Amino acid sequence: MIIHVQITEQPLAGKYPEQIFDAPISVEDWTWVKFEDENYNEFYGQFRGAPYSVAVSSKYATCYVLTGNYLYEIDCNNPTDYIAHDFWDLGHTLRNFTVTPNGDPIFSDDYTIFTIEGTLSQQQEINPPIDLDMIQFKHWDNQLLHISAEEFIIGKPVALILDANTMKIRFK
């Protein structure tokens, strides 16, 4: 089972097992990801699209790889079982992705933040106190996700915190 992932550079050819995670539409950029299982075995994956972020949700036994063109959902128990979601299919151009300490995936496009209940078709928007633009997930501090954004239309920078326990967003 995959327990750890990280975006990396292309490994030396033949040094590690490699798998190509292809997608239906060809793009120029590629992302390399190093996977590690519970026995510390490593392998590398190659994904279409520029690198954005990766994380493992232990709650759903799913590894997520977000590139500039696709969101890949990979079964942690069987990495050859994966789905490449085109942003058109999702209804969002995803910009950010993270997993809460409890294993809940959190996504955002430029304007909305949402979580899912098991599958991407079951999206639940997390409403901020104001309308946002240019959302960026920064870092976790225990159960608190620090977020920077701009107030929609006005362009004023704002700092927010999402509490993973309550799934509520407040000003920092």
Coordinates of C-alpha atoms in Angstrom, one line a residue:
M1 CA 0.0 0.0 0.0
I2 CA 1.3 3.5 -0.9
I3 CA 1.9 5.5 2.2
H4 CA 4.1 8.4 1.0
V5 CA 4.4 10.4 -2.2
Q6 CA 6.5 13.4 -3.3
I7 CA 7.1 15.3 -6.5
T8 CA 10.7 14.7 -7.7
E9 CA 13.0 14.8 -10.7
Q10 CA 13.2 12.0 -13.3
P11 CA 15.1 9.1 -11.7
L12 CA 18.1 7.5 -13.3
A13 CA 16.8 5.1 -16.0
G14 CA 16.6 1.5 -14.7
K15 CA 17.5 2.3 -11.0
Y16 CA 13.9 2.1 -9.8
P17 CA 10.7 0.6 -11.2
E18 CA 8.7 3.1 -13.2
Q19 CA 5.1 3.4 -14.3
I20 CA 3.6 5.8 -16.8
F21 CA 0.2 7.2 -15.7
D22 CA -1.2 8.3 -19.1
A23 CA -4.1 10.5 -19.8
P24 CA -6.3 10.9 -22.9
I25 CA -5.0 14.3 -24.1
S26 CA -1.3 14.8 -24.8
V27 CA 0.5 17.7 -23.2
E28 CA 4.1 18.7 -23.3
D29 CA 4.9 18.9 -19.6
W30 CA 5.4 15.8 -17.4
T31 CA 5.5 15.4 -13.6
W32 CA 7.6 12.7 -11.8
V33 CA 6.4 11.4 -8.5
K34 CA 8.2 9.0 -6.1
F35 CA 6.0 6.5 -4.3
E36 CA 6.8 4.6 -1.2
D37 CA 4.9 1.7 0.3
E38 CA 4.7 0.4 3.9
N39 CA 7.7 -1.8 3.3
Y40 CA 9.8 1.2 2.1
N41 CA 9.8 -0.1 -1.5
E42 CA 10.0 2.8 -3.9
F43 CA 8.8 3.3 -7.5
Y44 CA 8.4 6.3 -9.7
G45 CA 5.4 7.5 -11.7
Q46 CA 5.3 9.8 -14.7
F47 CA 2.2 12.0 -15.2
R48 CA 1.0 14.3 -18.0
G49 CA 1.0 17.9 -17.0
A50 CA 3.2 20.4 -15.0
P51 CA 3.7 19.5 -11.3
Y52 CA 1.3 21.1 -8.8
S53 CA 0.8 18.9 -5.7
V54 CA 0.5 15.3 -4.4
A55 CA -0.8 13.7 -1.2
V56 CA -2.2 10.4 0.2
S57 CA -5.6 10.1 1.8
S58 CA -5.4 7.2 4.2
K59 CA -9.1 7.6 4.9
Y60 CA -9.9 6.7 1.2
A61 CA -6.8 4.7 0.4
T62 CA -6.2 7.0 -2.5
C63 CA -3.2 8.9 -3.7
Y64 CA -3.9 12.2 -5.6
V65 CA -1.6 13.7 -8.1
L66 CA -2.5 17.2 -9.3
T67 CA -0.8 18.5 -12.4
G68 CA -1.5 21.5 -14.5
N69 CA -3.9 19.5 -16.7
Y70 CA -5.2 16.6 -14.7
L71 CA -6.1 15.2 -11.3
Y72 CA -5.1 11.6 -11.0
E73 CA -6.7 9.3 -8.4
I74 CA -4.6 6.3 -7.7
D75 CA -5.6 3.3 -5.7
C76 CA -3.0 3.0 -2.9
N77 CA -3.4 -0.8 -2.8
N78 CA -3.2 -1.3 -6.5
P79 CA -1.3 1.6 -8.2
T80 CA -2.0 0.3 -11.7
D81 CA -5.7 1.2 -11.0
Y82 CA -6.1 4.9 -11.5
I83 CA -8.3 7.6 -13.1
A84 CA -7.0 10.7 -14.9
H85 CA -9.7 13.4 -14.5
D86 CA -9.6 16.2 -17.1
F87 CA -10.5 19.6 -15.6
W88 CA -13.4 19.9 -18.1
D89 CA -14.9 16.7 -16.6
L90 CA -14.5 18.1 -13.1
G91 CA -16.1 21.5 -13.8
H92 CA -13.1 23.2 -12.2
T93 CA -9.5 24.2 -13.2
L94 CA -7.9 22.9 -10.0
R95 CA -5.1 25.1 -8.5
N96 CA -4.6 23.6 -5.1
F97 CA -4.9 20.3 -3.3
T98 CA -4.1 19.0 0.1
V99 CA -5.3 16.4 2.6
T100 CA -6.4 17.2 6.1
P101 CA -4.7 15.3 9.0
N102 CA -7.9 13.2 9.1
G103 CA -7.5 12.2 5.5
D104 CA -10.1 14.4 3.9
P105 CA -9.1 15.8 0.5
I106 CA -9.5 19.6 0.0
F107 CA -9.3 21.2 -3.4
S108 CA -9.6 24.7 -4.8
D109 CA -9.8 26.5 -8.1
D110 CA -9.2 30.2 -8.2
Y111 CA -12.5 31.1 -6.6
T112 CA -13.9 28.1 -4.5
I113 CA -12.7 25.7 -1.9
F114 CA -14.3 22.3 -1.7
T115 CA -14.0 18.8 -0.2
I116 CA -15.3 15.5 -1.4
E117 CA -17.0 12.5 0.2
G118 CA -15.3 9.5 -1.4
T119 CA -15.6 10.5 -5.1
L120 CA -15.1 13.7 -7.0
S121 CA -18.8 13.7 -8.0
Q122 CA -19.7 14.3 -4.3
Q123 CA -18.2 17.8 -3.9
Q124 CA -19.1 19.9 -1.0
E125 CA -18.2 23.6 -1.1
I126 CA -16.6 25.2 2.0
N127 CA -17.9 28.7 2.1
P128 CA -15.4 31.5 3.1
P129 CA -16.5 34.7 4.9
I130 CA -16.0 36.7 1.6
D131 CA -15.9 36.0 -2.1
L132 CA -12.3 35.0 -3.1
D133 CA -9.9 35.1 -6.0
M134 CA -6.4 33.7 -6.5
I135 CA -6.7 31.1 -3.7
Q136 CA -3.4 29.5 -2.5
F137 CA -3.0 26.8 0.1
K138 CA 0.1 27.7 2.2
H139 CA 0.7 25.2 5.0
W140 CA -0.8 23.1 7.8
D141 CA -0.4 24.0 11.5
N142 CA -1.9 21.0 13.3
Q143 CA -5.6 21.0 12.2
L144 CA -5.4 24.5 10.6
L145 CA -4.8 25.1 6.9
H146 CA -3.3 28.6 6.2
I147 CA -4.7 30.1 3.0
S148 CA -3.8 33.3 1.1
A149 CA -6.2 34.8 -1.4
E150 CA -7.5 38.1 -2.8
E151 CA -10.9 39.6 -2.1
F152 CA -12.9 39.1 -5.3
I153 CA -13.0 42.1 -7.6
I154 CA -11.3 44.4 -5.0
G155 CA -8.0 42.5 -5.2
K156 CA -7.1 43.2 -1.5
P157 CA -4.9 40.4 -0.1
V158 CA -6.5 38.3 2.7
A159 CA -5.2 35.6 5.0
L160 CA -7.6 32.9 6.0
I161 CA -7.5 29.7 8.1
L162 CA -9.5 26.6 7.4
D163 CA -10.2 24.5 10.6
A164 CA -10.1 20.8 9.5
N165 CA -12.2 19.8 12.5
T166 CA -15.1 22.0 11.7
M167 CA -14.4 22.6 7.9
K168 CA -15.1 26.3 8.5
I169 CA -13.0 29.2 7.1
R170 CA -12.2 32.3 9.1
F171 CA -10.0 35.3 8.8
K172 CA -6.5 34.8 10.3

